[in-house]
Amino acid sequence: MRGRIFVFALTAALAFPANALESPGIDPTTADALETVCHAVRDAQIQDDSSLDGRCVGGTGGFLGGVMQTAPDTIEPVVADVTTRLALLVEEEVKCKLVETEIPQAIRLASTYSKDPEQVERIIRIAETIEACQLGATQAIDLSALREIASDTGA
Amino acid sequence: MLERLSRQFGVLSAGVIVFAAALFVLPGEAQHEQLGQAKPPQVARMLASMPAPLSERAQDAVAESCYRSLRSTYFAALDTPRRQQVLDTCEAAMSDLTGNVPTHGAAGLVLAQIGVITGSATAGALLEESARVSPNSTWLRLRRLDISRASEALPDDAALLMTRDINDLLATPAGQQGLARRYLADTAFAQKLLAVVDTAPAPVQKAFVDAIRLAEGAE
């Protein structure tokens, strides 16, 4: 019986792989999956739920580490994409509560995968902007800019 | 709304890549319709492949795409070569536009935006030129303000223009509302803004306070 359960579990794991949220040992293999993980981590941490702590940072490292192994030539735009996705998870509606999540840490970690020192510097500035809760202040974060564009043009 | 705008612009997905690739087989005049949905490097590629001359609507769309691209988080996070490619392409496209239509305010503003981003010595003059060709446009004035307040090292002449723009914006309800939204979003800018508001006549100050209350209620 125990053997059957083991086989079933193994089969299920192989058939439905990579639910990184429920399986912290599995790194997200796509940027979409990473965003899903970080979205859930963000929501949990806003509610002071620490059960998912570390998954966003870990997933970021795992995903970008995988890209470094499989397609190192594409790493810089992927880092930019990950940074953008993470930054966009920081919404102004929740005010500064979001800067207490691990999203800025994940952004900082993402920057370390780039070989371009200027890109690293700019991405760290984005993380700092989030940490300082100055989302509308600099060109590093365009969330308020998008809202302003919509308002100013009547969109 | 924010989520939708962010998605349109900030998230790289396989669908967008395929879509952007498909644009290359579309007639050139159709490409501008989709520029706002592309990410900066894709914008650069699309602009490079556009036929000239563009219609007036297409010119506006190209200028809008460059403005949004250069304001995006993705652009800020890009690696230096790709970032430079976007800057170069937008600069060339905007130079073409202003060459053909010297009074194209939005294109002139993007040239000023590029000047501020790159720390060009002519950034202040470009901002001033943008103000000269579009003296009565509230939305361009607000964008000029956004470009200036995002800069960490604003030239003196640009700082003076910023004060002038704030005073002009305070004179209209639409300008007051735009300023109020920025007052709430940017605490550093709020201090500069208040310094100018303090010098305005009492009725203008009251109108600005009302606009802030209105903006707070909308949040």
mmCIF file of C-alpha atoms in Angstrom:
data_model
loop_
_atom_site.group_PDB
_atom_site.id
_atom_site.type_symbol
_atom_site.label_atom_id
_atom_site.label_comp_id
_atom_site.label_asym_id
_atom_site.label_seq_id
_atom_site.Cartn_x
_atom_site.Cartn_y
_atom_site.Cartn_z
ATOM 1 C CA MET A 1 0.000 0.000 0.000
ATOM 2 C CA ARG A 2 2.737 2.415 0.970
ATOM 3 C CA GLY A 3 4.518 1.540 -2.243
ATOM 4 C CA ARG A 4 1.404 2.330 -4.246
ATOM 5 C CA ILE A 5 1.055 5.697 -2.556
ATOM 6 C CA PHE A 6 4.680 6.470 -3.303
ATOM 7 C CA VAL A 7 4.228 5.570 -6.964
ATOM 8 C CA PHE A 8 1.069 7.666 -7.125
ATOM 9 C CA ALA A 9 2.833 10.634 -5.536
ATOM 10 C CA LEU A 10 5.769 10.254 -7.890
ATOM 11 C CA THR A 11 3.476 10.029 -10.886
ATOM 12 C CA ALA A 12 1.522 13.075 -9.733
ATOM 13 C CA ALA A 13 4.723 15.020 -9.206
ATOM 14 C CA LEU A 14 5.890 14.159 -12.712
ATOM 15 C CA ALA A 15 2.513 14.798 -14.263
ATOM 16 C CA PHE A 16 1.937 18.137 -12.538
ATOM 17 C CA PRO A 17 5.373 19.569 -12.056
ATOM 18 C CA ALA A 18 6.533 22.992 -11.137
ATOM 19 C CA ASN A 19 3.870 24.364 -8.920
ATOM 20 C CA ALA A 20 6.584 26.400 -7.334
ATOM 21 C CA LEU A 21 4.255 27.807 -4.718
ATOM 22 C CA GLU A 22 3.467 24.460 -3.203
ATOM 23 C CA SER A 23 6.886 23.004 -3.933
ATOM 24 C CA PRO A 24 9.522 25.365 -2.625
ATOM 25 C CA GLY A 25 12.279 23.123 -3.933
ATOM 26 C CA ILE A 26 11.210 23.604 -7.543
ATOM 27 C CA ASP A 27 12.410 26.777 -9.200
ATOM 28 C CA PRO A 28 10.072 28.592 -11.573
ATOM 29 C CA THR A 29 11.111 27.917 -15.138
ATOM 30 C CA THR A 30 9.354 30.865 -16.720
ATOM 31 C CA ALA A 31 9.020 34.538 -15.876
ATOM 32 C CA ASP A 32 5.259 34.064 -15.680
ATOM 33 C CA ALA A 33 5.695 31.366 -13.034
ATOM 34 C CA LEU A 34 8.123 33.531 -11.094
ATOM 35 C CA GLU A 35 5.673 36.428 -11.175
ATOM 36 C CA THR A 36 2.935 34.137 -9.869
ATOM 37 C CA VAL A 37 5.159 33.057 -6.982
ATOM 38 C CA CYS A 38 6.158 36.615 -6.088
ATOM 39 C CA HIS A 39 2.575 37.797 -6.364
ATOM 40 C CA ALA A 40 1.523 35.183 -3.804
ATOM 41 C CA VAL A 41 4.471 35.997 -1.541
ATOM 42 C CA ARG A 42 3.607 39.672 -1.714
ATOM 43 C CA ASP A 43 -0.041 39.046 -0.819
ATOM 44 C CA ALA A 44 0.948 36.801 2.073
ATOM 45 C CA GLN A 45 3.512 39.214 3.477
ATOM 46 C CA ILE A 46 1.059 42.118 3.314
ATOM 47 C CA GLN A 47 -1.181 40.035 5.580
ATOM 48 C CA ASP A 48 1.790 39.378 7.898
ATOM 49 C CA ASP A 49 1.712 35.736 6.820
ATOM 50 C CA SER A 50 5.295 34.471 6.775
ATOM 51 C CA SER A 51 4.531 31.018 5.405
ATOM 52 C CA LEU A 52 5.866 31.888 1.949
ATOM 53 C CA ASP A 53 8.854 33.923 3.089
ATOM 54 C CA GLY A 54 11.867 33.490 0.873
ATOM 55 C CA ARG A 55 10.020 31.956 -2.066
ATOM 56 C CA CYS A 56 10.148 35.102 -4.219
ATOM 57 C CA VAL A 57 13.834 35.722 -3.607
ATOM 58 C CA GLY A 58 14.587 32.013 -3.966
ATOM 59 C CA GLY A 59 12.496 31.738 -7.102
ATOM 60 C CA THR A 60 14.198 34.771 -8.623
ATOM 61 C CA GLY A 61 17.607 33.247 -7.993
ATOM 62 C CA GLY A 62 16.475 29.877 -9.283
ATOM 63 C CA PHE A 63 14.885 31.246 -12.437
ATOM 64 C CA LEU A 64 17.731 33.569 -13.353
ATOM 65 C CA GLY A 65 20.282 30.915 -12.429
ATOM 66 C CA GLY A 66 18.537 28.620 -14.893
ATOM 67 C CA VAL A 67 18.641 31.266 -17.619
ATOM 68 C CA MET A 68 22.345 31.771 -16.939
ATOM 69 C CA GLN A 69 22.899 28.080 -17.559
ATOM 70 C CA THR A 70 20.694 27.650 -20.602
ATOM 71 C CA ALA A 71 20.857 31.013 -22.380
ATOM 72 C CA PRO A 72 23.485 33.259 -20.787
ATOM 73 C CA ASP A 73 23.524 35.607 -23.787
ATOM 74 C CA THR A 74 19.939 36.631 -23.073
ATOM 75 C CA ILE A 75 20.391 37.292 -19.368
ATOM 76 C CA GLU A 76 20.392 41.118 -19.439
ATOM 77 C CA PRO A 77 16.961 41.574 -21.065
ATOM 78 C CA VAL A 78 15.585 38.770 -18.900
ATOM 79 C CA VAL A 79 16.888 40.555 -15.801
ATOM 80 C CA ALA A 80 15.187 43.737 -17.033
ATOM 81 C CA ASP A 81 11.959 41.837 -17.601
ATOM 82 C CA VAL A 82 12.055 40.246 -14.141
ATOM 83 C CA THR A 83 12.822 43.608 -12.549
ATOM 84 C CA THR A 84 9.879 45.197 -14.341
ATOM 85 C CA ARG A 85 7.510 42.415 -13.330
ATOM 86 C CA LEU A 86 8.598 42.634 -9.700
ATOM 87 C CA ALA A 87 8.416 46.421 -9.633
ATOM 88 C CA LEU A 88 4.910 46.323 -11.069
ATOM 89 C CA LEU A 89 3.828 44.095 -8.194
ATOM 90 C CA VAL A 90 4.356 47.103 -5.992
ATOM 91 C CA GLU A 91 1.106 48.943 -6.267
ATOM 92 C CA GLU A 92 0.516 52.324 -4.756
ATOM 93 C CA GLU A 93 -2.888 51.427 -3.400
ATOM 94 C CA VAL A 94 -1.298 49.510 -0.547
ATOM 95 C CA LYS A 95 0.964 52.465 0.179
ATOM 96 C CA CYS A 96 4.240 51.651 1.868
ATOM 97 C CA LYS A 97 3.203 48.283 3.227
ATOM 98 C CA LEU A 98 4.597 46.707 0.071
ATOM 99 C CA VAL A 99 8.106 47.946 0.636
ATOM 100 C CA GLU A 100 8.202 45.631 3.627
ATOM 101 C CA THR A 101 7.795 42.599 1.409
ATOM 102 C CA GLU A 102 10.767 40.787 -0.085
ATOM 103 C CA ILE A 103 10.155 42.201 -3.558
ATOM 104 C CA PRO A 104 12.917 44.833 -3.304
ATOM 105 C CA GLN A 105 15.291 42.071 -2.162
ATOM 106 C CA ALA A 106 14.315 39.975 -5.165
ATOM 107 C CA ILE A 107 14.979 42.956 -7.445
ATOM 108 C CA ARG A 108 18.388 43.450 -5.873
ATOM 109 C CA LEU A 109 19.126 39.766 -6.381
ATOM 110 C CA ALA A 110 18.017 39.983 -10.021
ATOM 111 C CA SER A 111 20.497 42.794 -10.594
ATOM 112 C CA THR A 112 23.400 40.550 -9.585
ATOM 113 C CA TYR A 113 22.840 38.347 -12.633
ATOM 114 C CA SER A 114 23.589 41.171 -15.055
ATOM 115 C CA LYS A 115 27.122 41.641 -16.363
ATOM 116 C CA ASP A 116 26.391 45.282 -17.189
ATOM 117 C CA PRO A 117 27.444 47.453 -14.225
ATOM 118 C CA GLU A 118 25.302 50.391 -15.343
ATOM 119 C CA GLN A 119 22.259 48.154 -15.570
ATOM 120 C CA VAL A 120 23.033 46.821 -12.100
ATOM 121 C CA GLU A 121 23.218 50.371 -10.764
ATOM 122 C CA ARG A 122 19.920 51.359 -12.331
ATOM 123 C CA ILE A 123 18.147 48.259 -11.046
ATOM 124 C CA ILE A 124 19.459 48.830 -7.531
ATOM 125 C CA ARG A 125 18.078 52.362 -7.787
ATOM 126 C CA ILE A 126 14.684 50.868 -8.596
ATOM 127 C CA ALA A 127 14.908 48.671 -5.480
ATOM 128 C CA GLU A 128 15.969 51.676 -3.406
ATOM 129 C CA THR A 129 13.080 53.696 -4.785
ATOM 130 C CA ILE A 130 10.648 51.011 -3.659
ATOM 131 C CA GLU A 131 12.332 50.665 -0.269
ATOM 132 C CA ALA A 132 12.155 54.428 0.245
ATOM 133 C CA CYS A 133 8.480 54.416 -0.730
ATOM 134 C CA GLN A 134 9.123 57.098 -3.334
ATOM 135 C CA LEU A 135 7.240 55.400 -6.098
ATOM 136 C CA GLY A 136 6.134 58.561 -7.809
ATOM 137 C CA ALA A 137 9.397 60.389 -7.509
ATOM 138 C CA THR A 138 11.898 59.175 -10.055
ATOM 139 C CA GLN A 139 11.991 57.875 -13.560
ATOM 140 C CA ALA A 140 13.072 54.529 -12.149
ATOM 141 C CA ILE A 141 9.493 53.730 -11.278
ATOM 142 C CA ASP A 142 6.844 54.581 -13.791
ATOM 143 C CA LEU A 143 3.700 53.468 -11.999
ATOM 144 C CA SER A 144 2.592 56.963 -11.141
ATOM 145 C CA ALA A 145 3.666 58.073 -14.599
ATOM 146 C CA LEU A 146 1.312 55.591 -16.179
ATOM 147 C CA ARG A 147 -1.507 56.811 -13.991
ATOM 148 C CA GLU A 148 -0.667 60.420 -14.741
ATOM 149 C CA ILE A 149 -0.617 59.738 -18.458
ATOM 150 C CA ALA A 150 -4.057 58.196 -18.170
ATOM 151 C CA SER A 151 -5.366 61.148 -16.164
ATOM 152 C CA ASP A 152 -3.740 63.907 -18.194
ATOM 153 C CA THR A 153 -4.911 62.555 -21.510
ATOM 154 C CA GLY A 154 -8.349 61.622 -20.221
ATOM 155 C CA ALA A 155 -7.737 57.934 -20.940
ATOM 156 C CA MET B 1 -6.708 51.009 -14.940
ATOM 157 C CA LEU B 2 -3.165 50.958 -13.605
ATOM 158 C CA GLU B 3 -3.007 47.215 -13.864
ATOM 159 C CA ARG B 4 -4.218 47.331 -17.457
ATOM 160 C CA LEU B 5 -1.773 50.034 -18.464
ATOM 161 C CA SER B 6 1.039 48.263 -16.733
ATOM 162 C CA ARG B 7 0.219 45.038 -18.493
ATOM 163 C CA GLN B 8 0.061 46.748 -21.854
ATOM 164 C CA PHE B 9 3.456 48.175 -21.419
ATOM 165 C CA GLY B 10 5.536 46.483 -18.825
ATOM 166 C CA VAL B 11 5.209 42.739 -19.154
ATOM 167 C CA LEU B 12 7.158 40.722 -21.666
ATOM 168 C CA SER B 13 5.193 37.741 -22.813
ATOM 169 C CA ALA B 14 5.497 35.262 -25.595
ATOM 170 C CA GLY B 15 2.345 36.705 -27.087
ATOM 171 C CA VAL B 16 3.828 40.161 -27.318
ATOM 172 C CA ILE B 17 6.971 38.815 -28.945
ATOM 173 C CA VAL B 18 4.975 36.920 -31.528
ATOM 174 C CA PHE B 19 2.738 39.931 -32.015
ATOM 175 C CA ALA B 20 5.676 42.273 -32.438
ATOM 176 C CA ALA B 21 7.249 39.901 -34.928
ATOM 177 C CA ALA B 22 3.996 39.802 -36.833
ATOM 178 C CA LEU B 23 4.008 43.585 -37.103
ATOM 179 C CA PHE B 24 6.937 43.416 -39.457
ATOM 180 C CA VAL B 25 4.757 41.808 -42.080
ATOM 181 C CA LEU B 26 1.961 44.356 -41.658
ATOM 182 C CA PRO B 27 1.767 47.425 -43.868
ATOM 183 C CA GLY B 28 3.817 50.233 -42.352
ATOM 184 C CA GLU B 29 0.846 52.504 -41.793
ATOM 185 C CA ALA B 30 -0.730 49.863 -39.533
ATOM 186 C CA GLN B 31 2.332 49.506 -37.336
ATOM 187 C CA HIS B 32 1.862 52.707 -35.389
ATOM 188 C CA GLU B 33 -1.450 51.404 -34.063
ATOM 189 C CA GLN B 34 0.424 48.817 -32.049
ATOM 190 C CA LEU B 35 3.438 50.804 -30.931
ATOM 191 C CA GLY B 36 1.971 51.588 -27.543
ATOM 192 C CA GLN B 37 1.801 47.900 -26.709
ATOM 193 C CA ALA B 38 5.427 47.093 -27.446
ATOM 194 C CA LYS B 39 8.431 47.178 -25.162
ATOM 195 C CA PRO B 40 11.253 49.659 -25.801
ATOM 196 C CA PRO B 41 13.544 47.459 -27.935
ATOM 197 C CA GLN B 42 10.566 46.404 -30.000
ATOM 198 C CA VAL B 43 9.579 50.041 -30.360
ATOM 199 C CA ALA B 44 13.092 50.730 -31.597
ATOM 200 C CA ARG B 45 12.897 47.966 -34.174
ATOM 201 C CA MET B 46 9.466 49.014 -35.331
ATOM 202 C CA LEU B 47 10.437 52.654 -35.655
ATOM 203 C CA ALA B 48 13.474 51.680 -37.683
ATOM 204 C CA SER B 49 11.280 49.760 -40.099
ATOM 205 C CA MET B 50 8.676 52.478 -40.586
ATOM 206 C CA PRO B 51 8.205 53.969 -44.004
ATOM 207 C CA ALA B 52 8.390 57.740 -44.388
ATOM 208 C CA PRO B 53 6.482 59.988 -44.551
ATOM 209 C CA LEU B 54 4.138 59.102 -41.703
ATOM 210 C CA SER B 55 0.614 60.407 -41.391
ATOM 211 C CA GLU B 56 -0.077 62.987 -38.688
ATOM 212 C CA ARG B 57 -1.752 60.333 -36.548
ATOM 213 C CA ALA B 58 1.188 58.006 -36.957
ATOM 214 C CA GLN B 59 3.598 60.803 -36.015
ATOM 215 C CA ASP B 60 1.662 61.362 -32.798
ATOM 216 C CA ALA B 61 1.678 57.639 -32.045
ATOM 217 C CA VAL B 62 5.423 57.377 -32.597
ATOM 218 C CA ALA B 63 6.099 60.335 -30.307
ATOM 219 C CA GLU B 64 3.768 58.883 -27.685
ATOM 220 C CA SER B 65 5.484 55.495 -27.865
ATOM 221 C CA CYS B 66 8.893 57.022 -27.386
ATOM 222 C CA TYR B 67 7.707 59.135 -24.455
ATOM 223 C CA ARG B 68 6.173 56.139 -22.704
ATOM 224 C CA SER B 69 9.103 53.867 -23.499
ATOM 225 C CA LEU B 70 11.575 56.302 -22.024
ATOM 226 C CA ARG B 71 9.433 56.654 -18.875
ATOM 227 C CA SER B 72 9.034 52.913 -18.378
ATOM 228 C CA THR B 73 10.475 50.745 -15.647
ATOM 229 C CA TYR B 74 11.582 48.327 -18.338
ATOM 230 C CA PHE B 75 13.682 51.020 -19.994
ATOM 231 C CA ALA B 76 15.187 51.947 -16.625
ATOM 232 C CA ALA B 77 16.072 48.296 -16.017
ATOM 233 C CA LEU B 78 17.465 47.595 -19.492
ATOM 234 C CA ASP B 79 21.108 46.867 -20.165
ATOM 235 C CA THR B 80 23.139 49.723 -21.572
ATOM 236 C CA PRO B 81 23.398 48.660 -25.251
ATOM 237 C CA ARG B 82 19.673 48.029 -25.630
ATOM 238 C CA ARG B 83 18.891 51.213 -23.701
ATOM 239 C CA GLN B 84 21.148 53.173 -26.049
ATOM 240 C CA GLN B 85 19.450 51.585 -29.033
ATOM 241 C CA VAL B 86 16.083 52.867 -27.809
ATOM 242 C CA LEU B 87 17.521 56.327 -27.150
ATOM 243 C CA ASP B 88 19.163 56.506 -30.580
ATOM 244 C CA THR B 89 16.120 55.297 -32.441
ATOM 245 C CA CYS B 90 13.740 57.641 -30.650
ATOM 246 C CA GLU B 91 16.110 60.551 -31.096
ATOM 247 C CA ALA B 92 16.393 59.880 -34.832
ATOM 248 C CA ALA B 93 12.635 59.496 -35.209
ATOM 249 C CA MET B 94 11.881 62.652 -33.217
ATOM 250 C CA SER B 95 14.525 64.625 -35.094
ATOM 251 C CA ASP B 96 12.881 63.551 -38.338
ATOM 252 C CA LEU B 97 9.484 64.645 -37.028
ATOM 253 C CA THR B 98 10.641 68.034 -35.816
ATOM 254 C CA GLY B 99 12.619 68.454 -39.035
ATOM 255 C CA ASN B 100 9.414 68.030 -41.035
ATOM 256 C CA VAL B 101 7.063 69.658 -38.518
ATOM 257 C CA PRO B 102 9.048 72.086 -36.338
ATOM 258 C CA THR B 103 5.975 72.788 -34.183
ATOM 259 C CA HIS B 104 5.396 69.136 -33.263
ATOM 260 C CA GLY B 105 5.323 69.710 -29.505
ATOM 261 C CA ALA B 106 5.269 66.067 -28.456
ATOM 262 C CA ALA B 107 8.296 65.219 -30.595
ATOM 263 C CA GLY B 108 10.174 68.222 -29.265
ATOM 264 C CA LEU B 109 9.348 67.138 -25.755
ATOM 265 C CA VAL B 110 10.772 63.656 -26.360
ATOM 266 C CA LEU B 111 13.988 65.229 -27.642
ATOM 267 C CA ALA B 112 14.132 67.202 -24.391
ATOM 268 C CA GLN B 113 13.372 64.022 -22.443
ATOM 269 C CA ILE B 114 16.302 62.292 -24.150
ATOM 270 C CA GLY B 115 18.487 65.275 -23.331
ATOM 271 C CA VAL B 116 17.559 65.079 -19.647
ATOM 272 C CA ILE B 117 18.057 61.292 -19.495
ATOM 273 C CA THR B 118 21.470 61.469 -21.112
ATOM 274 C CA GLY B 119 22.511 64.529 -19.125
ATOM 275 C CA SER B 120 23.015 66.550 -22.286
ATOM 276 C CA ALA B 121 24.205 70.126 -21.938
ATOM 277 C CA THR B 122 21.385 71.154 -24.270
ATOM 278 C CA ALA B 123 18.634 69.581 -22.137
ATOM 279 C CA GLY B 124 17.504 72.935 -20.738
ATOM 280 C CA ALA B 125 17.409 74.524 -24.187
ATOM 281 C CA LEU B 126 15.420 71.589 -25.554
ATOM 282 C CA LEU B 127 12.873 71.903 -22.748
ATOM 283 C CA GLU B 128 12.643 75.639 -23.431
ATOM 284 C CA GLU B 129 12.129 74.980 -27.150
ATOM 285 C CA SER B 130 9.358 72.531 -26.290
ATOM 286 C CA ALA B 131 7.665 75.253 -24.229
ATOM 287 C CA ARG B 132 8.084 77.748 -27.052
ATOM 288 C CA VAL B 133 6.412 75.633 -29.746
ATOM 289 C CA SER B 134 3.507 74.518 -27.524
ATOM 290 C CA PRO B 135 2.882 77.437 -25.184
ATOM 291 C CA ASN B 136 -0.741 76.592 -24.339
ATOM 292 C CA SER B 137 -0.780 72.828 -23.940
ATOM 293 C CA THR B 138 -1.543 71.690 -20.390
ATOM 294 C CA TRP B 139 -0.707 68.026 -20.972
ATOM 295 C CA LEU B 140 2.637 68.841 -22.576
ATOM 296 C CA ARG B 141 3.390 71.207 -19.714
ATOM 297 C CA LEU B 142 2.614 68.447 -17.212
ATOM 298 C CA ARG B 143 4.841 66.042 -19.083
ATOM 299 C CA ARG B 144 7.614 68.612 -19.196
ATOM 300 C CA LEU B 145 7.245 68.876 -15.449
ATOM 301 C CA ASP B 146 7.471 65.084 -15.107
ATOM 302 C CA ILE B 147 10.636 65.000 -17.158
ATOM 303 C CA SER B 148 12.172 67.747 -15.051
ATOM 304 C CA ARG B 149 11.181 66.345 -11.664
ATOM 305 C CA ALA B 150 12.572 62.909 -12.588
ATOM 306 C CA SER B 151 15.963 64.438 -13.213
ATOM 307 C CA GLU B 152 18.528 64.250 -10.456
ATOM 308 C CA ALA B 153 20.644 67.056 -11.865
ATOM 309 C CA LEU B 154 18.429 69.581 -13.545
ATOM 310 C CA PRO B 155 20.191 72.448 -15.331
ATOM 311 C CA ASP B 156 19.496 75.923 -13.896
ATOM 312 C CA ASP B 157 17.568 77.068 -16.961
ATOM 313 C CA ALA B 158 15.371 73.958 -16.762
ATOM 314 C CA ALA B 159 14.699 74.615 -13.071
ATOM 315 C CA LEU B 160 13.499 78.132 -13.928
ATOM 316 C CA LEU B 161 11.262 76.731 -16.652
ATOM 317 C CA MET B 162 9.878 74.258 -14.131
ATOM 318 C CA THR B 163 8.811 77.123 -11.860
ATOM 319 C CA ARG B 164 7.234 78.909 -14.815
ATOM 320 C CA ASP B 165 5.360 75.759 -15.829
ATOM 321 C CA ILE B 166 4.051 75.296 -12.292
ATOM 322 C CA ASN B 167 2.783 78.891 -12.227
ATOM 323 C CA ASP B 168 1.085 78.444 -15.616
ATOM 324 C CA LEU B 169 -0.468 75.154 -14.509
ATOM 325 C CA LEU B 170 -1.797 76.725 -11.324
ATOM 326 C CA ALA B 171 -3.815 79.108 -13.485
ATOM 327 C CA THR B 172 -6.199 76.450 -14.837
ATOM 328 C CA PRO B 173 -8.356 73.754 -13.199
ATOM 329 C CA ALA B 174 -6.833 71.004 -15.385
ATOM 330 C CA GLY B 175 -3.351 72.172 -14.457
ATOM 331 C CA GLN B 176 -4.243 72.328 -10.763
ATOM 332 C CA GLN B 177 -5.547 68.769 -10.884
ATOM 333 C CA GLY B 178 -2.419 67.520 -12.624
ATOM 334 C CA LEU B 179 -0.251 69.257 -10.047
ATOM 335 C CA ALA B 180 -2.346 67.865 -7.182
ATOM 336 C CA ARG B 181 -1.839 64.273 -8.389
ATOM 337 C CA ARG B 182 1.895 64.823 -8.530
ATOM 338 C CA TYR B 183 1.871 66.511 -5.131
ATOM 339 C CA LEU B 184 0.409 63.350 -3.638
ATOM 340 C CA ALA B 185 2.663 60.953 -5.551
ATOM 341 C CA ASP B 186 6.049 62.594 -5.103
ATOM 342 C CA THR B 187 6.996 63.975 -1.693
ATOM 343 C CA ALA B 188 10.250 65.521 -2.910
ATOM 344 C CA PHE B 189 8.463 67.347 -5.698
ATOM 345 C CA ALA B 190 5.713 68.362 -3.266
ATOM 346 C CA GLN B 191 8.211 70.557 -1.420
ATOM 347 C CA LYS B 192 9.266 72.363 -4.602
ATOM 348 C CA LEU B 193 5.650 72.706 -5.608
ATOM 349 C CA LEU B 194 4.622 74.215 -2.275
ATOM 350 C CA ALA B 195 7.424 76.766 -2.511
ATOM 351 C CA VAL B 196 5.903 78.027 -5.757
ATOM 352 C CA VAL B 197 2.317 77.800 -4.526
ATOM 353 C CA ASP B 198 3.267 79.928 -1.506
ATOM 354 C CA THR B 199 4.026 82.816 -3.854
ATOM 355 C CA ALA B 200 0.695 82.555 -5.690
ATOM 356 C CA PRO B 201 -2.357 84.753 -4.928
ATOM 357 C CA ALA B 202 -4.688 83.484 -2.192
ATOM 358 C CA PRO B 203 -7.496 82.370 -4.563
ATOM 359 C CA VAL B 204 -5.013 80.245 -6.523
ATOM 360 C CA GLN B 205 -3.697 78.684 -3.313
ATOM 361 C CA LYS B 206 -7.231 77.849 -2.257
ATOM 362 C CA ALA B 207 -8.016 76.330 -5.649
ATOM 363 C CA PHE B 208 -4.894 74.181 -5.394
ATOM 364 C CA VAL B 209 -5.835 72.943 -1.916
ATOM 365 C CA ASP B 210 -9.282 72.057 -3.272
ATOM 366 C CA ALA B 211 -7.651 70.154 -6.139
ATOM 367 C CA ILE B 212 -5.548 68.163 -3.647
ATOM 368 C CA ARG B 213 -8.672 67.259 -1.672
ATOM 369 C CA LEU B 214 -10.315 66.153 -4.894
ATOM 370 C CA ALA B 215 -7.295 64.052 -5.868
ATOM 371 C CA GLU B 216 -7.154 62.492 -2.403
ATOM 372 C CA GLY B 217 -10.778 61.527 -2.719
ATOM 373 C CA ALA B 218 -10.108 59.889 -6.082
ATOM 374 C CA GLU B 219 -7.328 57.687 -4.681
#
